Amino acid sequence: MFWLKLSWASLWHRRAMSIVSLLALTVTIGLWLSVEQVRVQSKAHFSQAISGTDMIVGAKGGEINLLLYSVFHMGEPISDIRWQTVEALRERDEVAWVVPIALGDSHRGFRVVGTEPEFFQRYQFRQGQPLNFNVGAAFAGVNDVVVGAQVAKRLGYSIGDQLTITHGLQAMAMAEHDEHPFTITGILAPTGTPVDQALYVSLEALHQIHANWQLGSMVPGSNVLGRFQPKTVTAAFVGLERRTLVFRLQRWIQNYRTEPIQGILPGVALTRLWQMHAISEQALRLIAGLVVLCGLLVLLAQNMANVLLRQEEYRLLRLTGMRHWRIVLLVCTENAMITTFASLLSVLVVMLVGELLHEWVLSEFGIWFSILVPTLWQWLALLGLVVMSALLPVIPMWQHRSKDQHG
Amino acid sequence: MNVLEVEQLRHYWDDGVEVLDIESLVLAQGEKLLLTGASGSGKSTLLNIIAGLLAPNSGKVFFQGELTSGLAPSKRDALRASQMGIIYQQLNLLPYLNALDNVRTTLAVSGRRESQTPETLLSNLGIDAALQRKPVTKLSLGQKQRVAIARALIAQPSLILADEPTASLDKHNRDNFMQLLMAQLADSDSALLMVSHDPAIAEMGFDRVVSLAEVNRVLA
């Protein structure tokens, strides 16, 4: 304990320099932790976009492509699937529920998803969290629309506002379905998933507006009323009675003869998709590593300078009979103390900033992240950093010893 | 039994100038020896060699019968920590510690148990509890010297080396310092080897006073 006190007293004696070192390391470690958290949270954000759905069924093609357009609303579907296929799925014993989705239209840059009201009960994200409405409720009629949190925020929508949707994904005035205005009946709570960036209407509404639409322009005077049965949808989210039935359903899908379809497991596809982005993860890791390396180099430079600046102090310690290794240990302890304080301070600051910005980032940018408590691996890395920083003075102190008159 | 024996000791400065050539110097257990000499006569160099801070060019230094001049630096460090107390002219207290912790440092380094606590020893030397917890930089010169005495004595060393501890003191403070030091040593078995250029302190309780010129052939 006395030795810790001695190291602390020495640090306090040089408190201006110690505080600068502490701040420099806090910033370094804070940056590293932040980059690390961005990496971890990006992965979590990405992989938790959908949950509770056991399978996504769509037209045969690449599984990543199906995942991208059905969940992330990115890219174009290769082909639609027939409504007959949706019904065939619903009749399977393995299947508990099926929620079809139809894509193709947009509203001011945001995707419009045609689906059924059940979508709002079945779609889950982030380990089984259900969708909630900030205000209002699911659509009940062909003129109702539900908007995601980001859509409402960016476009300044509230309940009762009217909007029209655009045919296709390009915002061309001529392609506007302005003959079919929608009224907002619900605004979803932020989820930090692609759900926030979409509008949801009934499949019936989509059918109606497209039934009046031929060859990319509206047929004047045409109108369709009453119930309908959609001919095609883009994909279907499927929930199973038991997850173990997934292989049985996969076999059925592979042998399905009506049209070429595929079923993907969202978790597996998400993992594969993330692996395709492994380079960005590695880049983030590299940046984080370089940040730490910079911090350690600064500390090493300071240690080397200290060996010269603190000659008198070391001489006084030697006069008491203190052995060289003990003096080295004292200096190592000082480094370990600074790095430990800097690590704890960084964790605290990153957690505090995370806590303060958590809601704001979700509502402003639609990015969800959990409170930034370091992972076990990150704690171990911090421990390693403390050990490494503690060992830094050994080399300059040893070099100093060789010049010591004492030898 | 002799605490210290120096034989055929020779030492040169880096530029080759000889500074010490001592045939023999002996210090008995409990003996208080004053070694006088002019500035630059090699007094401090001799103490540094005895303390193991400096290796002599040739010759032998025995401490309690053990040859120390050939020991590895780490062993000389250990010997200095456990068996010697040193009082310097500049006092050499650690500036970032208070009086009490300066004394405790010696105990921690030596690993020895004290016969009296650092608090008691400092109190006996006139450093009260409040002063003991003050940073040494806030103490007066006289108070610092008492702390330096306490630091040298706390581990009950066999040998106390004092390198011109009174050089920067006026007569009053010098006499006080010597009285305190001798009073503390009166009840101990510690030997004292003090070097000074001030012949006036020769009358202050030393068993023997030797001029360095008598033992250092370089000065002859």
XYZ file of C-alpha atoms in Angstrom:
627
model
C 0.000 0.000 0.000
C 2.855 2.354 0.828
C 4.279 1.873 -2.659
C 0.952 2.838 -4.237
C 0.936 5.903 -2.009
C 4.444 6.748 -3.136
C 3.464 6.461 -6.819
C 0.338 8.510 -6.219
C 2.343 11.201 -4.380
C 4.794 11.398 -7.265
C 1.957 11.698 -9.786
C 0.290 14.379 -7.694
C 3.578 16.246 -7.356
C 3.658 16.468 -11.171
C -0.090 16.907 -11.401
C -0.112 19.266 -14.395
C 1.734 16.719 -16.517
C -0.239 13.847 -15.000
C -3.554 15.523 -15.816
C -2.460 16.186 -19.386
C -1.450 12.519 -19.721
C -4.739 11.457 -18.161
C -6.758 13.613 -20.554
C -4.746 12.487 -23.589
C -5.269 8.844 -22.654
C -8.927 9.414 -21.813
C -9.499 10.881 -25.268
C -7.519 8.051 -26.873
C -9.308 5.307 -24.984
C -12.637 7.100 -25.402
C -12.089 7.220 -29.162
C -11.126 3.583 -29.217
C -14.167 2.625 -27.157
C -16.418 4.737 -29.369
C -15.083 3.176 -32.563
C -15.394 -0.239 -30.967
C -18.940 0.512 -29.875
C -19.823 1.766 -33.349
C -18.539 -1.530 -34.712
C -20.414 -3.652 -32.169
C -23.571 -1.552 -32.308
C -23.555 -1.468 -36.127
C -23.486 -5.209 -36.136
C -26.261 -5.370 -33.547
C -28.258 -2.676 -35.346
C -27.900 -4.597 -38.554
C -28.592 -8.061 -37.224
C -31.540 -7.013 -35.099
C -33.519 -5.464 -37.941
C -35.906 -8.395 -37.889
C -36.772 -11.028 -35.351
C -39.643 -13.406 -34.680
C -39.969 -14.170 -38.376
C -38.807 -17.708 -39.056
C -38.623 -17.478 -42.836
C -38.942 -15.027 -45.655
C -40.328 -16.458 -48.890
C -39.820 -14.738 -52.223
C -38.989 -15.305 -55.843
C -36.026 -17.605 -56.458
C -32.770 -15.705 -56.672
C -30.026 -14.707 -54.320
C -30.891 -15.031 -50.638
C -29.065 -11.782 -49.818
C -31.042 -9.979 -52.492
C -34.331 -11.228 -51.018
C -33.245 -10.115 -47.549
C -32.175 -6.694 -48.841
C -35.380 -5.817 -50.613
C -37.838 -7.432 -48.185
C -36.316 -6.272 -44.887
C -33.993 -3.379 -45.712
C -36.053 -2.084 -48.632
C -32.912 -1.908 -50.712
C -32.704 -2.802 -54.380
C -35.368 -4.192 -56.654
C -37.140 -7.537 -56.389
C -36.175 -9.900 -59.190
C -39.750 -11.055 -59.504
C -42.983 -11.267 -57.557
C -44.608 -14.371 -56.175
C -48.151 -15.351 -56.914
C -50.946 -14.883 -54.396
C -51.628 -18.576 -54.920
C -48.241 -19.304 -53.377
C -49.104 -17.194 -50.327
C -52.282 -19.152 -49.889
C -50.435 -22.427 -50.363
C -48.074 -21.392 -47.614
C -50.965 -20.547 -45.313
C -52.350 -24.029 -45.782
C -49.160 -25.743 -44.656
C -49.271 -27.420 -41.226
C -45.870 -26.067 -40.333
C -46.952 -22.484 -40.835
C -48.481 -20.458 -37.993
C -48.861 -17.180 -39.866
C -48.003 -15.515 -43.175
C -47.745 -11.771 -43.738
C -47.310 -10.822 -47.407
C -45.658 -7.594 -48.490
C -45.780 -5.766 -51.821
C -43.149 -3.231 -52.811
C -42.733 -0.963 -55.785
C -44.092 2.449 -54.856
C -42.582 5.248 -52.869
C -43.324 8.543 -51.220
C -40.751 11.335 -51.378
C -37.878 8.878 -51.331
C -39.374 6.518 -48.719
C -40.550 3.042 -49.682
C -44.252 2.224 -49.555
C -45.011 -1.280 -48.313
C -48.326 -2.880 -49.081
C -49.223 -5.432 -46.449
C -51.919 -6.651 -44.083
C -52.773 -5.191 -40.655
C -51.334 -8.377 -39.122
C -47.900 -7.054 -40.105
C -47.966 -4.740 -37.085
C -48.531 -7.659 -34.724
C -46.161 -10.126 -36.360
C -43.148 -8.042 -37.293
C -40.619 -7.986 -34.467
C -37.153 -6.574 -34.117
C -34.288 -6.539 -31.621
C -34.850 -9.855 -29.840
C -38.604 -9.976 -30.082
C -39.661 -6.382 -29.560
C -43.025 -5.693 -31.198
C -43.906 -2.652 -33.251
C -45.661 0.059 -31.271
C -47.595 3.077 -32.382
C -46.482 6.465 -31.176
C -49.943 7.722 -32.085
C -52.906 6.279 -33.954
C -53.403 2.725 -35.105
C -52.973 0.355 -38.028
C -54.703 1.072 -41.338
C -58.288 -0.124 -41.552
C -59.333 1.085 -44.992
C -57.985 1.500 -48.481
C -57.263 5.187 -47.890
C -55.343 4.714 -44.682
C -51.581 4.825 -44.338
C -49.247 4.167 -41.410
C -45.899 5.951 -41.477
C -42.623 5.004 -39.865
C -41.077 7.250 -37.188
C -38.391 8.669 -39.468
C -40.860 9.386 -42.248
C -43.088 11.313 -39.855
C -40.165 13.184 -38.373
C -38.444 14.140 -41.613
C -41.584 15.047 -43.499
C -43.311 16.599 -40.487
C -46.369 14.376 -40.677
C -49.008 13.930 -38.026
C -52.238 11.983 -37.729
C -54.856 13.074 -40.252
C -52.371 14.477 -42.774
C -52.948 13.463 -46.370
C -50.365 12.217 -48.843
C -50.128 10.554 -52.199
C -47.707 7.886 -53.281
C -45.532 7.709 -56.370
C -45.569 4.919 -58.884
C -42.182 3.273 -58.793
C -39.241 4.546 -56.868
C -38.558 7.753 -58.757
C -40.249 10.955 -57.639
C -41.681 12.008 -61.008
C -44.644 14.342 -60.970
C -46.306 12.433 -63.801
C -46.135 9.172 -61.901
C -47.929 10.469 -58.842
C -50.999 8.470 -57.766
C -52.738 11.699 -56.883
C -56.124 10.193 -57.704
C -55.791 8.138 -54.529
C -54.858 10.277 -51.525
C -54.081 8.521 -48.269
C -54.779 9.733 -44.747
C -52.303 8.990 -41.983
C -53.975 6.853 -39.315
C -50.899 5.812 -37.359
C -47.306 6.777 -36.703
C -44.998 4.006 -35.514
C -42.657 4.429 -32.566
C -38.956 4.555 -33.509
C -37.347 1.144 -33.817
C -33.945 1.945 -35.274
C -34.745 -0.481 -38.120
C -35.794 0.011 -41.767
C -39.409 0.001 -40.510
C -38.864 3.635 -39.467
C -38.186 4.626 -43.062
C -41.252 3.206 -44.753
C -44.969 3.836 -45.219
C -47.489 1.043 -44.851
C -50.746 0.698 -46.757
C -53.100 -2.193 -47.318
C -52.529 -4.613 -50.170
C -56.033 -3.702 -51.289
C -55.106 -0.027 -51.553
C -52.067 -0.840 -53.663
C -54.177 -3.040 -55.901
C -56.749 -0.297 -56.340
C -54.322 2.372 -57.387
C -52.509 0.050 -59.751
C -55.691 -1.311 -61.279
C -56.288 2.225 -62.545
C -52.786 2.333 -63.895
C -51.772 0.913 -67.238
C -48.529 1.281 -69.086
C -47.172 3.731 -66.519
C -49.983 6.276 -66.764
C -53.491 6.475 -65.419
C -56.381 5.333 -67.605
C -58.897 8.207 -67.356
C -62.234 7.247 -65.913
C -61.180 3.792 -64.795
C -62.144 2.816 -61.328
C -62.168 -0.303 -59.217
C -64.284 -0.718 -56.168
C -64.964 -3.528 -53.782
C -62.925 -6.411 -52.509
C -60.193 -7.978 -54.531
C -57.631 -10.737 -54.417
C -54.078 -9.591 -55.272
C -52.455 -11.502 -58.082
C -48.911 -11.104 -56.850
C -46.921 -9.884 -53.866
C -43.196 -9.270 -53.453
C -42.462 -11.575 -50.540
C -44.015 -13.119 -47.462
C -42.875 -13.171 -43.862
C -43.584 -16.564 -42.349
C -43.909 -17.674 -38.755
C -43.739 -21.392 -37.978
C -45.601 -23.467 -35.429
C -42.219 -24.702 -34.221
C -38.820 -23.607 -35.382
C -37.779 -27.201 -35.899
C -40.249 -27.379 -38.761
C -38.126 -25.042 -40.796
C -36.380 -27.871 -42.671
C -39.670 -29.495 -43.582
C -40.928 -26.228 -45.006
C -37.646 -25.703 -46.830
C -38.060 -29.084 -48.499
C -41.595 -28.184 -49.527
C -40.373 -24.875 -50.984
C -37.613 -26.603 -52.907
C -40.121 -29.004 -54.415
C -42.752 -26.323 -55.085
C -43.682 -26.566 -58.754
C -46.105 -23.688 -59.304
C -43.326 -21.149 -59.579
C -39.652 -20.892 -58.599
C -39.510 -19.639 -55.001
C -37.015 -19.652 -52.166
C -37.239 -19.426 -48.414
C -34.482 -17.803 -46.391
C -33.848 -17.860 -42.674
C -33.459 -14.178 -41.692
C -30.839 -14.814 -38.988
C -28.625 -16.866 -41.281
C -29.006 -14.448 -44.175
C -28.246 -11.474 -41.906
C -25.074 -13.156 -40.714
C -23.994 -13.838 -44.307
C -24.797 -10.281 -45.272
C -22.736 -8.967 -42.362
C -19.857 -11.226 -43.341
C -19.890 -9.570 -46.753
C -19.272 -6.321 -44.915
C -16.479 -7.843 -42.838
C -13.999 -5.494 -44.495
C -15.683 -2.482 -42.912
C -15.617 -4.232 -39.560
C -11.925 -4.947 -40.019
C -11.350 -1.329 -41.038
C -13.070 -0.132 -37.879
C -10.945 -2.523 -35.838
C -7.817 -1.235 -37.533
C -8.773 2.373 -36.818
C -9.484 1.490 -33.193
C -6.120 -0.253 -32.927
C -4.269 2.694 -34.459
C -5.952 5.086 -32.052
C -4.704 3.023 -29.123
C -1.251 2.734 -30.645
C -1.084 6.535 -30.928
C -2.002 6.868 -27.260
C 0.656 4.371 -26.216
C 3.297 6.114 -28.346
C 2.450 9.452 -26.715
C 2.807 7.814 -23.317
C 6.108 6.201 -24.329
C 7.457 9.551 -25.538
C 6.446 11.085 -22.241
C 8.109 8.259 -20.315
C 11.318 8.719 -22.280
C 11.309 12.433 -21.563
C 10.500 11.748 -17.918
C 13.535 9.549 -17.487
C 15.663 12.599 -18.208
C 13.471 15.102 -16.361
C 13.184 13.004 -13.227
C 16.840 12.106 -12.785
C 16.970 14.009 -9.518
C 13.940 12.190 -8.157
C 15.385 8.820 -9.134
C 18.697 9.814 -7.509
C 16.895 10.636 -4.250
C 15.118 7.300 -4.331
C 18.403 5.529 -4.975
C 19.998 7.301 -2.013
C 17.415 5.711 0.296
C 18.743 2.356 -0.893
C 15.831 1.739 -3.217
C 16.811 -0.774 -5.862
C 16.605 0.061 -9.526
C 13.861 -2.471 -10.226
C 11.804 -0.962 -7.438
C 12.090 2.496 -8.990
C 11.104 1.030 -12.365
C 8.144 -0.624 -10.630
C 7.109 2.712 -9.120
C 7.151 4.365 -12.542
C 5.262 1.401 -14.033
C 2.688 1.750 -11.264
C 2.300 5.446 -12.081
C 1.595 4.565 -15.720
C -0.834 1.845 -14.697
C -2.637 4.294 -12.409
C -2.997 6.915 -15.131
C -4.187 4.351 -17.677
C -6.620 2.797 -15.212
C -8.114 6.181 -14.338
C -8.218 7.122 -18.026
C -9.934 3.819 -18.883
C -12.583 4.211 -16.198
C -13.106 7.856 -17.096
C -13.451 6.957 -20.774
C -15.978 4.224 -20.046
C -17.926 6.648 -17.857
C -17.874 9.411 -20.463
C -18.824 7.084 -23.329
C -21.668 5.592 -21.250
C -22.854 9.035 -20.165
C -22.770 10.413 -23.699
C -24.538 7.254 -24.902
C -27.201 7.644 -22.231
C -27.732 11.314 -23.057
C -27.790 10.848 -26.828
C -29.540 7.484 -26.973
C -33.093 8.809 -27.492
C -31.986 11.738 -29.639
C -29.988 9.579 -32.069
C -32.899 7.158 -32.383
C -35.416 9.889 -33.112
C -33.129 12.016 -35.302
C -31.278 9.381 -37.256
C -33.276 6.228 -36.671
C -30.205 4.520 -35.270
C -30.763 2.484 -32.190
C -27.980 1.549 -29.812
C -27.971 0.023 -26.393
C -26.300 1.820 -23.500
C -22.622 1.559 -24.243
C -21.423 -0.753 -21.486
C -18.138 -2.276 -22.681
C -18.263 -5.913 -23.645
C -16.182 -8.503 -21.807
C -13.699 -8.426 -24.676
C -13.429 -4.639 -24.391
C -12.846 -4.837 -20.621
C -10.094 -7.391 -21.260
C -8.624 -5.116 -23.937
C -8.628 -2.240 -21.442
C -6.876 -4.473 -18.926
C -4.316 -5.342 -21.588
C -3.870 -1.658 -22.293
C -3.192 -0.970 -18.619
C -0.594 -3.750 -18.560
C 1.028 -2.516 -21.786
C 1.171 1.061 -20.578
C 2.616 -0.134 -17.283
C 5.406 -1.924 -19.129
C 6.275 1.077 -21.311
C 8.793 2.693 -18.916
C 10.831 -0.488 -18.603
C 12.914 0.115 -21.734
C 13.810 3.794 -21.193
C 14.409 3.144 -17.490
C 16.683 0.233 -18.324
C 18.608 2.361 -20.796
C 18.959 4.957 -18.079
C 20.369 2.337 -15.740
C 23.175 1.544 -18.168
C 24.243 5.171 -18.018
C 24.014 5.260 -14.242
C 27.300 5.933 -12.552
C 26.347 3.328 -10.048
C 27.043 0.364 -12.268
C 33.973 -5.464 16.196
C 34.628 -3.047 13.380
C 31.649 -1.795 11.447
C 33.725 -0.402 8.652
C 37.199 -1.149 7.286
C 38.741 0.572 4.293
C 41.926 -0.881 2.837
C 44.192 0.313 0.071
C 41.432 2.427 -1.407
C 42.231 4.405 -4.540
C 39.881 6.438 -6.666
C 40.294 8.716 -9.645
C 38.072 11.288 -11.274
C 36.996 10.651 -14.841
C 39.825 12.889 -16.077
C 42.387 10.670 -14.371
C 43.127 12.920 -11.406
C 43.566 10.864 -8.253
C 41.273 11.929 -5.446
C 41.631 9.210 -2.829
C 44.551 7.053 -1.744
C 43.735 5.665 1.677
C 45.901 3.020 3.253
C 43.478 2.199 6.038
C 40.466 3.589 7.804
C 38.576 1.739 10.520
C 35.375 2.506 12.377
C 34.338 0.472 15.402
C 30.777 -0.420 16.337
C 29.119 2.552 18.064
C 32.110 4.777 17.383
C 31.534 8.379 16.352
C 34.184 9.570 13.976
C 34.546 13.023 12.489
C 36.575 13.220 9.304
C 37.600 16.770 8.570
C 39.013 18.190 5.433
C 38.857 21.125 3.085
C 36.323 21.337 0.305
C 37.326 19.158 -2.648
C 39.503 16.896 -0.549
C 37.428 13.802 -1.432
C 35.300 13.571 1.712
C 31.983 13.119 -0.126
C 33.582 10.744 -2.620
C 34.761 8.582 0.251
C 31.274 8.529 1.781
C 29.717 7.651 -1.575
C 32.122 4.731 -1.945
C 31.370 3.522 1.575
C 27.634 3.893 0.920
C 27.979 1.799 -2.221
C 26.858 4.627 -4.475
C 30.221 4.708 -6.174
C 32.551 1.869 -7.054
C 36.238 2.545 -6.172
C 38.909 2.097 -8.820
C 40.805 -0.191 -6.480
C 40.952 -1.229 -2.844
C 38.546 -2.876 -0.475
C 35.687 -1.751 1.688
C 34.479 -4.129 4.372
C 31.186 -3.622 6.115
C 30.785 -5.694 9.259
C 33.509 -7.954 7.925
C 31.913 -8.442 4.518
C 33.638 -7.146 1.416
C 31.183 -4.708 -0.102
C 33.278 -2.956 -2.738
C 33.007 -5.997 -4.998
C 29.308 -6.538 -4.550
C 26.829 -6.155 -7.375
C 25.064 -2.770 -7.412
C 21.751 -4.315 -6.335
C 23.402 -5.921 -3.299
C 25.081 -2.649 -2.394
C 21.654 -1.011 -2.642
C 20.185 -3.605 -0.317
C 23.042 -3.157 2.145
C 22.677 0.613 2.123
C 18.940 0.335 2.649
C 19.135 -2.100 5.540
C 22.342 -1.174 7.341
C 23.119 2.467 6.645
C 21.470 5.787 7.306
C 22.704 8.766 5.361
C 22.344 12.473 6.098
C 23.300 14.779 3.268
C 24.181 18.427 3.202
C 21.269 18.999 0.766
C 19.155 16.697 2.974
C 17.758 14.971 -0.164
C 14.246 14.566 1.152
C 11.601 13.506 -1.360
C 9.803 16.782 -2.084
C 6.411 15.240 -2.830
C 6.114 13.437 0.467
C 5.344 14.815 3.889
C 7.790 14.485 6.763
C 6.238 11.282 8.020
C 6.252 9.543 4.635
C 9.851 10.527 4.011
C 10.758 8.621 7.148
C 8.431 5.743 6.281
C 10.107 5.415 2.880
C 13.326 4.363 4.590
C 11.454 1.746 6.572
C 9.675 0.473 3.461
C 12.910 0.271 1.497
C 14.929 -1.352 4.291
C 12.209 -3.800 5.211
C 13.299 -3.478 8.841
C 11.054 -3.010 11.852
C 11.438 0.204 13.731
C 12.216 0.328 17.446
C 10.069 3.398 17.708
C 7.423 4.557 15.304
C 8.266 7.294 12.801
C 5.709 9.473 14.586
C 7.472 9.016 17.932
C 10.926 9.564 16.513
C 9.850 12.727 14.732
C 8.115 13.964 17.877
C 11.294 13.315 19.847
C 13.110 15.432 17.304
C 10.615 18.276 17.752
C 8.445 17.631 14.682
C 4.902 17.577 16.043
C 1.943 15.759 14.469
C 0.839 18.744 12.408
C 4.315 19.276 10.997
C 4.706 15.573 10.293
C 1.887 15.756 7.771
C 3.115 18.869 6.058
C 4.910 18.496 2.730
C 8.624 18.786 3.421
C 8.787 21.691 0.997
C 6.729 23.682 3.513
C 9.117 23.029 6.403
C 11.922 25.289 7.540
C 15.533 24.250 6.981
C 15.915 23.303 10.651
C 12.764 21.176 10.523
C 13.922 19.476 7.332
C 17.191 18.586 9.004
C 15.353 16.912 11.840
C 13.354 14.944 9.320
C 16.631 13.956 7.650
C 17.978 12.745 11.005
C 14.813 10.761 11.632
C 15.033 9.227 8.186
C 18.628 8.164 8.784
C 17.909 6.680 12.205
C 14.505 5.049 11.866
C 15.724 1.696 10.568
C 18.343 1.438 13.364
C 21.268 1.259 10.966
C 24.670 -0.012 11.990
C 26.343 2.937 10.348
C 25.272 6.516 9.864
C 27.042 8.510 7.219
C 26.701 12.282 7.465
C 28.006 14.357 4.593
C 28.534 17.943 5.753
C 25.051 18.145 7.276
C 25.850 21.431 9.030
C 27.544 23.173 6.134
C 24.675 25.516 5.364
C 23.667 26.238 8.949
C 24.424 29.172 11.179
C 26.099 28.498 14.501
C 22.859 28.264 16.492
C 21.213 25.822 14.122
C 24.427 23.858 13.723
C 24.702 23.356 17.484
C 21.047 22.374 17.727
C 21.439 19.881 14.930
C 24.516 18.280 16.469
C 22.878 18.079 19.884
C 19.837 16.378 18.480
C 21.907 13.936 16.451
C 24.208 13.032 19.307
C 21.303 12.706 21.718
C 19.603 10.238 19.410
C 22.799 8.275 18.905
C 23.626 8.174 22.611
C 21.348 5.220 23.232
C 22.100 3.325 20.060
C 24.858 1.066 18.811
C 25.042 2.888 15.521
C 28.447 4.110 14.424
C 28.681 7.603 12.981
C 31.010 8.720 10.236
C 30.588 12.412 9.643
C 32.651 14.423 7.223
C 32.890 18.181 7.558
C 35.150 21.050 6.676
C 34.073 22.811 9.893
C 36.590 22.083 12.686
C 34.291 23.755 15.232
C 32.061 20.692 15.499
C 34.973 18.512 16.594
C 34.070 19.263 20.217
C 30.516 18.020 19.926
C 30.737 14.499 21.251
C 32.853 12.609 18.729
C 34.983 9.717 19.946
C 37.623 10.471 17.380
C 38.455 13.289 14.990
C 40.639 12.549 12.000
C 41.835 14.914 9.345
C 41.471 13.435 5.894
C 44.927 14.758 5.163
C 46.264 12.229 7.691
C 44.745 9.234 5.917
C 44.521 10.349 2.302
C 47.981 10.164 0.766
C 46.848 12.247 -2.181
C 46.652 15.221 0.178
C 50.024 14.597 1.771
